[in-house]
mmCIF file of C-alpha atoms and ligand atoms in Angstrom:
data_model
loop_
_atom_site.group_PDB
_atom_site.id
_atom_site.type_symbol
_atom_site.label_atom_id
_atom_site.label_comp_id
_atom_site.label_asym_id
_atom_site.label_seq_id
_atom_site.Cartn_x
_atom_site.Cartn_y
_atom_site.Cartn_z
ATOM 1 C CA MET A 1 -33.663 -6.125 43.317
ATOM 2 C CA ASN A 2 -35.534 -8.334 45.689
ATOM 3 C CA THR A 3 -36.477 -11.240 43.489
ATOM 4 C CA ALA A 4 -38.008 -13.170 46.401
ATOM 5 C CA THR A 5 -41.118 -10.999 46.503
ATOM 6 C CA ARG A 6 -41.301 -9.269 43.118
ATOM 7 C CA ARG A 7 -40.490 -9.626 39.452
ATOM 8 C CA THR A 8 -37.606 -7.712 37.918
ATOM 9 C CA VAL A 9 -38.572 -5.950 34.683
ATOM 10 C CA ILE A 10 -36.075 -4.607 32.162
ATOM 11 C CA ALA A 11 -37.950 -2.451 29.673
ATOM 12 C CA GLY A 12 -36.766 -0.387 26.762
ATOM 13 C CA ASN A 13 -38.527 2.843 25.880
ATOM 14 C CA TRP A 14 -37.595 3.475 22.283
ATOM 15 C CA LYS A 15 -39.346 6.867 22.277
ATOM 16 C CA MET A 16 -39.673 8.214 18.690
ATOM 17 C CA ASN A 17 -36.971 5.990 17.236
ATOM 18 C CA LYS A 18 -36.899 3.206 14.629
ATOM 19 C CA THR A 19 -39.190 2.519 11.675
ATOM 20 C CA PRO A 20 -41.289 -0.671 11.527
ATOM 21 C CA SER A 21 -38.656 -2.490 9.453
ATOM 22 C CA GLU A 22 -35.880 -1.347 11.806
ATOM 23 C CA ALA A 23 -38.014 -2.512 14.738
ATOM 24 C CA ALA A 24 -38.405 -5.998 13.262
ATOM 25 C CA ALA A 25 -34.684 -6.233 12.546
ATOM 26 C CA PHE A 26 -33.851 -5.073 16.063
ATOM 27 C CA VAL A 27 -36.137 -7.591 17.783
ATOM 28 C CA LYS A 28 -34.684 -10.383 15.617
ATOM 29 C CA GLU A 29 -31.183 -9.303 16.646
ATOM 30 C CA LEU A 30 -32.074 -8.985 20.333
ATOM 31 C CA ALA A 31 -34.122 -12.167 20.815
ATOM 32 C CA PRO A 32 -31.250 -14.703 20.511
ATOM 33 C CA MET A 33 -29.058 -12.522 22.727
ATOM 34 C CA VAL A 34 -31.556 -12.613 25.614
ATOM 35 C CA ALA A 35 -32.962 -16.105 25.014
ATOM 36 C CA GLY A 36 -33.370 -18.116 28.211
ATOM 37 C CA LYS A 37 -32.621 -15.123 30.435
ATOM 38 C CA ASP A 38 -35.812 -15.565 32.353
ATOM 39 C CA ASN A 39 -34.968 -14.032 35.717
ATOM 40 C CA CYS A 40 -36.569 -10.826 34.508
ATOM 41 C CA ASP A 41 -39.311 -9.776 32.153
ATOM 42 C CA ILE A 42 -37.875 -8.240 28.983
ATOM 43 C CA VAL A 43 -40.011 -5.622 27.280
ATOM 44 C CA ALA A 44 -39.524 -3.290 24.320
ATOM 45 C CA CYS A 45 -41.925 -0.339 24.256
ATOM 46 C CA VAL A 46 -41.990 0.767 20.656
ATOM 47 C CA PRO A 47 -43.764 3.480 18.611
ATOM 48 C CA PHE A 48 -47.386 2.620 17.758
ATOM 49 C CA VAL A 49 -46.649 2.031 14.073
ATOM 50 C CA CYS A 50 -43.866 -0.434 14.966
ATOM 51 C CA LEU A 51 -46.126 -2.615 17.115
ATOM 52 C CA PRO A 52 -47.268 -5.127 14.440
ATOM 53 C CA ALA A 53 -43.747 -5.683 13.088
ATOM 54 C CA ALA A 54 -42.209 -5.925 16.563
ATOM 55 C CA LEU A 55 -44.908 -8.325 17.779
ATOM 56 C CA GLU A 56 -44.417 -10.552 14.757
ATOM 57 C CA ALA A 57 -40.634 -10.600 15.240
ATOM 58 C CA ALA A 58 -41.028 -11.330 18.967
ATOM 59 C CA LYS A 59 -43.299 -14.368 18.455
ATOM 60 C CA GLY A 60 -41.946 -17.438 20.254
ATOM 61 C CA THR A 61 -39.288 -15.405 22.101
ATOM 62 C CA ASN A 62 -39.082 -14.059 25.658
ATOM 63 C CA VAL A 63 -39.193 -10.470 24.397
ATOM 64 C CA GLN A 64 -42.494 -8.767 25.137
ATOM 65 C CA ILE A 65 -43.747 -5.732 23.282
ATOM 66 C CA GLY A 66 -45.318 -2.643 24.792
ATOM 67 C CA ALA A 67 -46.686 0.717 23.696
ATOM 68 C CA GLN A 68 -45.636 4.146 24.937
ATOM 69 C CA ASN A 69 -49.033 5.693 25.600
ATOM 70 C CA VAL A 70 -52.751 4.940 25.474
ATOM 71 C CA HIS A 71 -55.878 7.082 25.370
ATOM 72 C CA PHE A 72 -58.346 6.944 28.247
ATOM 73 C CA GLU A 73 -61.584 6.703 26.255
ATOM 74 C CA LYS A 74 -62.706 3.392 24.774
ATOM 75 C CA SER A 75 -63.458 4.813 21.326
ATOM 76 C CA GLY A 76 -64.883 7.872 19.644
ATOM 77 C CA ALA A 77 -63.971 11.233 18.193
ATOM 78 C CA PHE A 78 -60.376 11.515 19.397
ATOM 79 C CA THR A 79 -58.384 12.075 16.228
ATOM 80 C CA GLY A 80 -54.932 10.580 16.324
ATOM 81 C CA GLU A 81 -55.427 8.608 19.539
ATOM 82 C CA ILE A 82 -55.074 4.891 20.275
ATOM 83 C CA SER A 83 -57.285 2.965 22.714
ATOM 84 C CA ALA A 84 -56.417 0.161 25.107
ATOM 85 C CA ASP A 85 -58.671 -2.238 23.172
ATOM 86 C CA MET A 86 -56.732 -1.500 19.981
ATOM 87 C CA LEU A 87 -53.462 -2.375 21.728
ATOM 88 C CA LEU A 88 -54.875 -5.556 23.233
ATOM 89 C CA ASP A 89 -56.276 -6.660 19.908
ATOM 90 C CA LEU A 90 -52.781 -6.431 18.418
ATOM 91 C CA GLY A 91 -51.385 -8.611 21.219
ATOM 92 C CA VAL A 92 -49.677 -5.856 23.191
ATOM 93 C CA ASN A 93 -49.538 -6.445 26.931
ATOM 94 C CA TYR A 94 -47.565 -3.497 28.366
ATOM 95 C CA VAL A 95 -48.040 0.232 28.093
ATOM 96 C CA ILE A 96 -45.980 3.124 29.429
ATOM 97 C CA ILE A 97 -48.129 5.855 30.971
ATOM 98 C CA GLY A 98 -47.158 9.307 32.248
ATOM 99 C CA HIS A 99 -43.658 9.530 30.854
ATOM 100 C CA SER A 100 -42.114 12.901 31.700
ATOM 101 C CA GLU A 101 -41.814 13.719 27.998
ATOM 102 C CA ARG A 102 -45.593 13.347 27.698
ATOM 103 C CA ARG A 103 -46.029 15.552 30.748
ATOM 104 C CA GLN A 104 -43.511 18.115 29.450
ATOM 105 C CA TYR A 105 -44.426 18.308 25.758
ATOM 106 C CA PHE A 106 -47.983 16.994 25.459
ATOM 107 C CA GLY A 107 -49.846 18.496 28.382
ATOM 108 C CA GLU A 108 -50.120 15.293 30.385
ATOM 109 C CA THR A 109 -51.190 15.913 33.984
ATOM 110 C CA ASN A 110 -51.491 13.694 37.033
ATOM 111 C CA GLU A 111 -55.245 13.602 36.364
ATOM 112 C CA THR A 112 -54.943 12.459 32.740
ATOM 113 C CA VAL A 113 -52.294 9.956 33.809
ATOM 114 C CA ASN A 114 -54.807 8.537 36.297
ATOM 115 C CA LYS A 115 -57.494 8.272 33.598
ATOM 116 C CA ARG A 116 -55.097 6.456 31.271
ATOM 117 C CA VAL A 117 -53.950 4.106 34.056
ATOM 118 C CA LEU A 118 -57.555 3.157 34.824
ATOM 119 C CA ALA A 119 -58.438 2.661 31.152
ATOM 120 C CA ALA A 120 -55.394 0.464 30.578
ATOM 121 C CA LEU A 121 -55.909 -1.642 33.707
ATOM 122 C CA ASN A 122 -59.638 -2.056 33.106
ATOM 123 C CA ALA A 123 -58.862 -3.321 29.609
ATOM 124 C CA GLY A 124 -56.306 -5.816 30.973
ATOM 125 C CA LEU A 125 -53.004 -4.169 30.045
ATOM 126 C CA LYS A 126 -49.958 -4.028 32.309
ATOM 127 C CA VAL A 127 -49.003 -0.456 33.081
ATOM 128 C CA ILE A 128 -45.542 1.034 33.449
ATOM 129 C CA LEU A 129 -46.395 4.202 35.355
ATOM 130 C CA CYS A 130 -43.699 6.880 35.158
ATOM 131 C CA ILE A 131 -43.114 9.360 37.946
ATOM 132 C CA GLY A 132 -40.163 11.543 38.848
ATOM 133 C CA GLU A 133 -39.094 14.935 40.106
ATOM 134 C CA LEU A 134 -37.605 17.893 38.208
ATOM 135 C CA GLU A 135 -34.108 19.076 39.075
ATOM 136 C CA LEU A 136 -35.540 22.186 40.761
ATOM 137 C CA GLU A 137 -37.813 20.027 42.902
ATOM 138 C CA ARG A 138 -34.866 17.917 44.042
ATOM 139 C CA GLU A 139 -32.872 21.068 44.814
ATOM 140 C CA GLN A 140 -35.804 22.377 46.842
ATOM 141 C CA GLY A 141 -35.915 19.165 48.858
ATOM 142 C CA ILE A 142 -39.453 18.258 47.782
ATOM 143 C CA THR A 143 -38.693 15.036 45.878
ATOM 144 C CA ALA A 144 -40.680 12.898 48.315
ATOM 145 C CA GLU A 145 -43.716 15.207 48.121
ATOM 146 C CA ILE A 146 -43.661 15.199 44.316
ATOM 147 C CA LEU A 147 -43.361 11.410 44.165
ATOM 148 C CA GLY A 148 -46.218 11.103 46.660
ATOM 149 C CA LEU A 149 -48.455 13.455 44.703
ATOM 150 C CA GLN A 150 -47.775 11.727 41.385
ATOM 151 C CA THR A 151 -48.153 8.214 42.812
ATOM 152 C CA LYS A 152 -51.314 8.880 44.784
ATOM 153 C CA ILE A 153 -53.149 10.691 41.988
ATOM 154 C CA ALA A 154 -52.081 8.210 39.305
ATOM 155 C CA LEU A 155 -53.400 5.325 41.400
ATOM 156 C CA LEU A 156 -56.740 6.879 42.406
ATOM 157 C CA GLY A 157 -59.388 4.197 41.969
ATOM 158 C CA VAL A 158 -56.869 1.418 41.269
ATOM 159 C CA THR A 159 -57.798 -1.668 43.283
ATOM 160 C CA ALA A 160 -55.304 -3.851 45.145
ATOM 161 C CA GLU A 161 -55.951 -6.567 42.570
ATOM 162 C CA GLN A 162 -55.241 -4.160 39.706
ATOM 163 C CA LEU A 163 -52.076 -2.924 41.399
ATOM 164 C CA LYS A 164 -50.553 -6.328 40.569
ATOM 165 C CA ASN A 165 -50.525 -5.142 36.946
ATOM 166 C CA VAL A 166 -48.785 -1.868 37.752
ATOM 167 C CA ILE A 167 -45.045 -1.360 37.520
ATOM 168 C CA ILE A 168 -43.779 1.987 38.696
ATOM 169 C CA ALA A 169 -40.835 3.583 36.928
ATOM 170 C CA TYR A 170 -39.035 6.177 39.011
ATOM 171 C CA GLU A 171 -37.455 8.472 36.447
ATOM 172 C CA PRO A 172 -35.904 11.666 37.795
ATOM 173 C CA VAL A 173 -36.454 14.139 34.971
ATOM 174 C CA TRP A 174 -32.970 15.593 35.361
ATOM 175 C CA ALA A 175 -31.463 12.180 34.605
ATOM 176 C CA ILE A 176 -33.392 11.457 31.398
ATOM 177 C CA GLY A 177 -31.283 11.656 28.267
ATOM 178 C CA THR A 178 -28.729 13.786 30.081
ATOM 179 C CA GLY A 179 -26.109 11.182 30.909
ATOM 180 C CA LYS A 180 -26.538 12.418 34.501
ATOM 181 C CA THR A 181 -27.614 9.215 36.258
ATOM 182 C CA ALA A 182 -28.933 9.228 39.796
ATOM 183 C CA THR A 183 -26.432 7.606 42.128
ATOM 184 C CA ASP A 184 -27.250 4.066 43.217
ATOM 185 C CA GLU A 185 -28.152 5.491 46.623
ATOM 186 C CA GLN A 186 -30.402 8.240 45.228
ATOM 187 C CA ALA A 187 -32.251 5.702 43.068
ATOM 188 C CA ASP A 188 -32.663 3.280 45.963
ATOM 189 C CA GLU A 189 -33.856 6.001 48.318
ATOM 190 C CA ALA A 190 -36.435 7.370 45.863
ATOM 191 C CA CYS A 191 -37.731 3.896 44.931
ATOM 192 C CA GLY A 192 -37.956 3.183 48.665
ATOM 193 C CA ILE A 193 -40.005 6.357 49.195
ATOM 194 C CA VAL A 194 -42.394 5.243 46.458
ATOM 195 C CA ARG A 195 -42.630 1.802 48.060
ATOM 196 C CA ASP A 196 -43.572 3.475 51.351
ATOM 197 C CA TYR A 197 -46.407 5.331 49.617
ATOM 198 C CA ILE A 198 -47.634 2.032 48.144
ATOM 199 C CA LYS A 199 -47.474 0.533 51.623
ATOM 200 C CA ALA A 200 -49.558 3.376 53.041
ATOM 201 C CA LEU A 201 -52.141 2.936 50.263
ATOM 202 C CA TYR A 202 -52.260 -0.857 49.841
ATOM 203 C CA GLY A 203 -50.370 -2.439 52.761
ATOM 204 C CA ALA A 204 -46.953 -3.966 53.308
ATOM 205 C CA GLU A 205 -47.452 -7.116 51.274
ATOM 206 C CA ALA A 206 -48.551 -5.193 48.187
ATOM 207 C CA ALA A 207 -45.640 -2.792 48.589
ATOM 208 C CA GLU A 208 -43.154 -5.658 48.770
ATOM 209 C CA ALA A 209 -44.685 -7.225 45.668
ATOM 210 C CA THR A 210 -44.623 -4.061 43.534
ATOM 211 C CA THR A 211 -41.937 -3.749 40.887
ATOM 212 C CA ILE A 212 -40.323 -0.304 40.990
ATOM 213 C CA GLN A 213 -37.875 0.437 38.194
ATOM 214 C CA TYR A 214 -35.273 3.134 37.881
ATOM 215 C CA GLY A 215 -35.000 5.080 34.631
ATOM 216 C CA GLY A 216 -32.714 7.896 33.549
ATOM 217 C CA SER A 217 -29.464 7.335 31.688
ATOM 218 C CA MET A 218 -29.271 3.709 32.806
ATOM 219 C CA ASN A 219 -26.703 2.002 30.603
ATOM 220 C CA ALA A 220 -24.413 -1.001 30.245
ATOM 221 C CA LYS A 221 -21.842 0.579 32.581
ATOM 222 C CA ASN A 222 -23.990 1.748 35.487
ATOM 223 C CA CYS A 223 -26.776 -0.861 35.489
ATOM 224 C CA ALA A 224 -25.142 -3.386 37.818
ATOM 225 C CA GLY A 225 -24.799 -0.927 40.690
ATOM 226 C CA LEU A 226 -28.331 0.368 40.312
ATOM 227 C CA LEU A 227 -29.900 -3.085 40.041
ATOM 228 C CA ALA A 228 -27.961 -4.292 43.090
ATOM 229 C CA LYS A 229 -30.038 -1.941 45.243
ATOM 230 C CA VAL A 230 -32.869 -3.628 47.109
ATOM 231 C CA ASN A 231 -35.571 -1.167 46.024
ATOM 232 C CA VAL A 232 -34.573 -1.012 42.345
ATOM 233 C CA ASP A 233 -36.471 -3.804 40.578
ATOM 234 C CA GLY A 234 -35.386 -3.184 37.053
ATOM 235 C CA GLY A 235 -34.953 -0.400 34.579
ATOM 236 C CA LEU A 236 -36.813 1.676 32.046
ATOM 237 C CA ILE A 237 -34.141 2.389 29.521
ATOM 238 C CA GLY A 238 -34.145 4.948 26.728
ATOM 239 C CA GLY A 239 -30.968 5.450 24.722
ATOM 240 C CA ALA A 240 -29.249 2.215 25.763
ATOM 241 C CA SER A 241 -32.302 0.155 24.756
ATOM 242 C CA LEU A 242 -31.748 1.080 21.116
ATOM 243 C CA LYS A 243 -28.604 -1.029 20.860
ATOM 244 C CA ALA A 244 -29.121 -4.770 21.301
ATOM 245 C CA PRO A 245 -25.685 -5.493 22.870
ATOM 246 C CA ASP A 246 -26.090 -2.694 25.447
ATOM 247 C CA PHE A 247 -29.642 -3.702 26.295
ATOM 248 C CA THR A 248 -28.453 -7.303 26.678
ATOM 249 C CA VAL A 249 -25.799 -6.240 29.203
ATOM 250 C CA ILE A 250 -28.578 -4.686 31.288
ATOM 251 C CA VAL A 251 -30.700 -7.850 30.988
ATOM 252 C CA ASP A 252 -27.619 -9.847 32.072
ATOM 253 C CA ALA A 253 -27.176 -7.640 35.126
ATOM 254 C CA ALA A 254 -30.698 -8.583 36.165
ATOM 255 C CA GLN A 255 -30.058 -12.334 36.001
HETATM 256 P P1 LIG B 1 -32.530 7.557 28.821
HETATM 257 O O1 LIG B 1 -32.173 6.158 29.257
HETATM 258 O O2 LIG B 1 -32.210 7.834 27.397
HETATM 259 O O3 LIG B 1 -32.007 8.583 29.780
HETATM 260 O O4 LIG B 1 -34.124 7.639 28.901
HETATM 261 C C1 LIG B 1 -34.754 7.213 30.052
HETATM 262 C C2 LIG B 1 -36.191 7.216 29.831
HETATM 263 O O5 LIG B 1 -36.813 8.257 29.676
HETATM 264 C C3 LIG B 1 -36.876 5.932 29.750
HETATM 265 O O6 LIG B 1 -38.251 6.090 29.749
#
């Protein structure tokens, strides 16, 4: 973390877990545990149907609530989809875009990620943009190329001003839900590569100000080492974000 030039963000990605009532109970359990821990932003990205209950439970706390996806059109005949305006109207301020599970299971491409990023930013949401290489790509030594491709296409048309509302989550696909965390050094190196791409696109100051998280089996045990790295500005946490005490340990490590 480099808290002098950028904000640390600890975000949970609940994925398809918890019902609305479980979400409310969880936020009520978590909020007192993280109260006053303001050296990082604390976000829970919950399933769409949990948003109202989670937002209500988070009122008056330092826990912010995000969504896990957003459609790129403003409205219309897109059965089953949710627009940025719908999220904003609820009081949501963060949205995850381009998670590898969306790319893997739901046909998400760099191009649709870019469309969603633009729609979210134009509506005024903060974006957590997920990128990351497959195991094969790492083995082939093309991690940097993949991260460059994903970053550059996702940010096409994003202005320097809008970039201030973009957090990038570096999530190596081989580390997600596998218990196989990237080493502290691998995470730092990859986040540094992404920062270099941001520098090439937007300049040094913007690159230094951009929050770049690590995600992939981050947990209460390994978070301190990862967050100690200069290029790792927080975490996007799956499994360990579903247990309030574990998530709190990660928030504590970011203090
Ligand atoms: P895990 O922490 O469960 O590996 O999930 C990471 C992730 O995909 C967060 O978006």
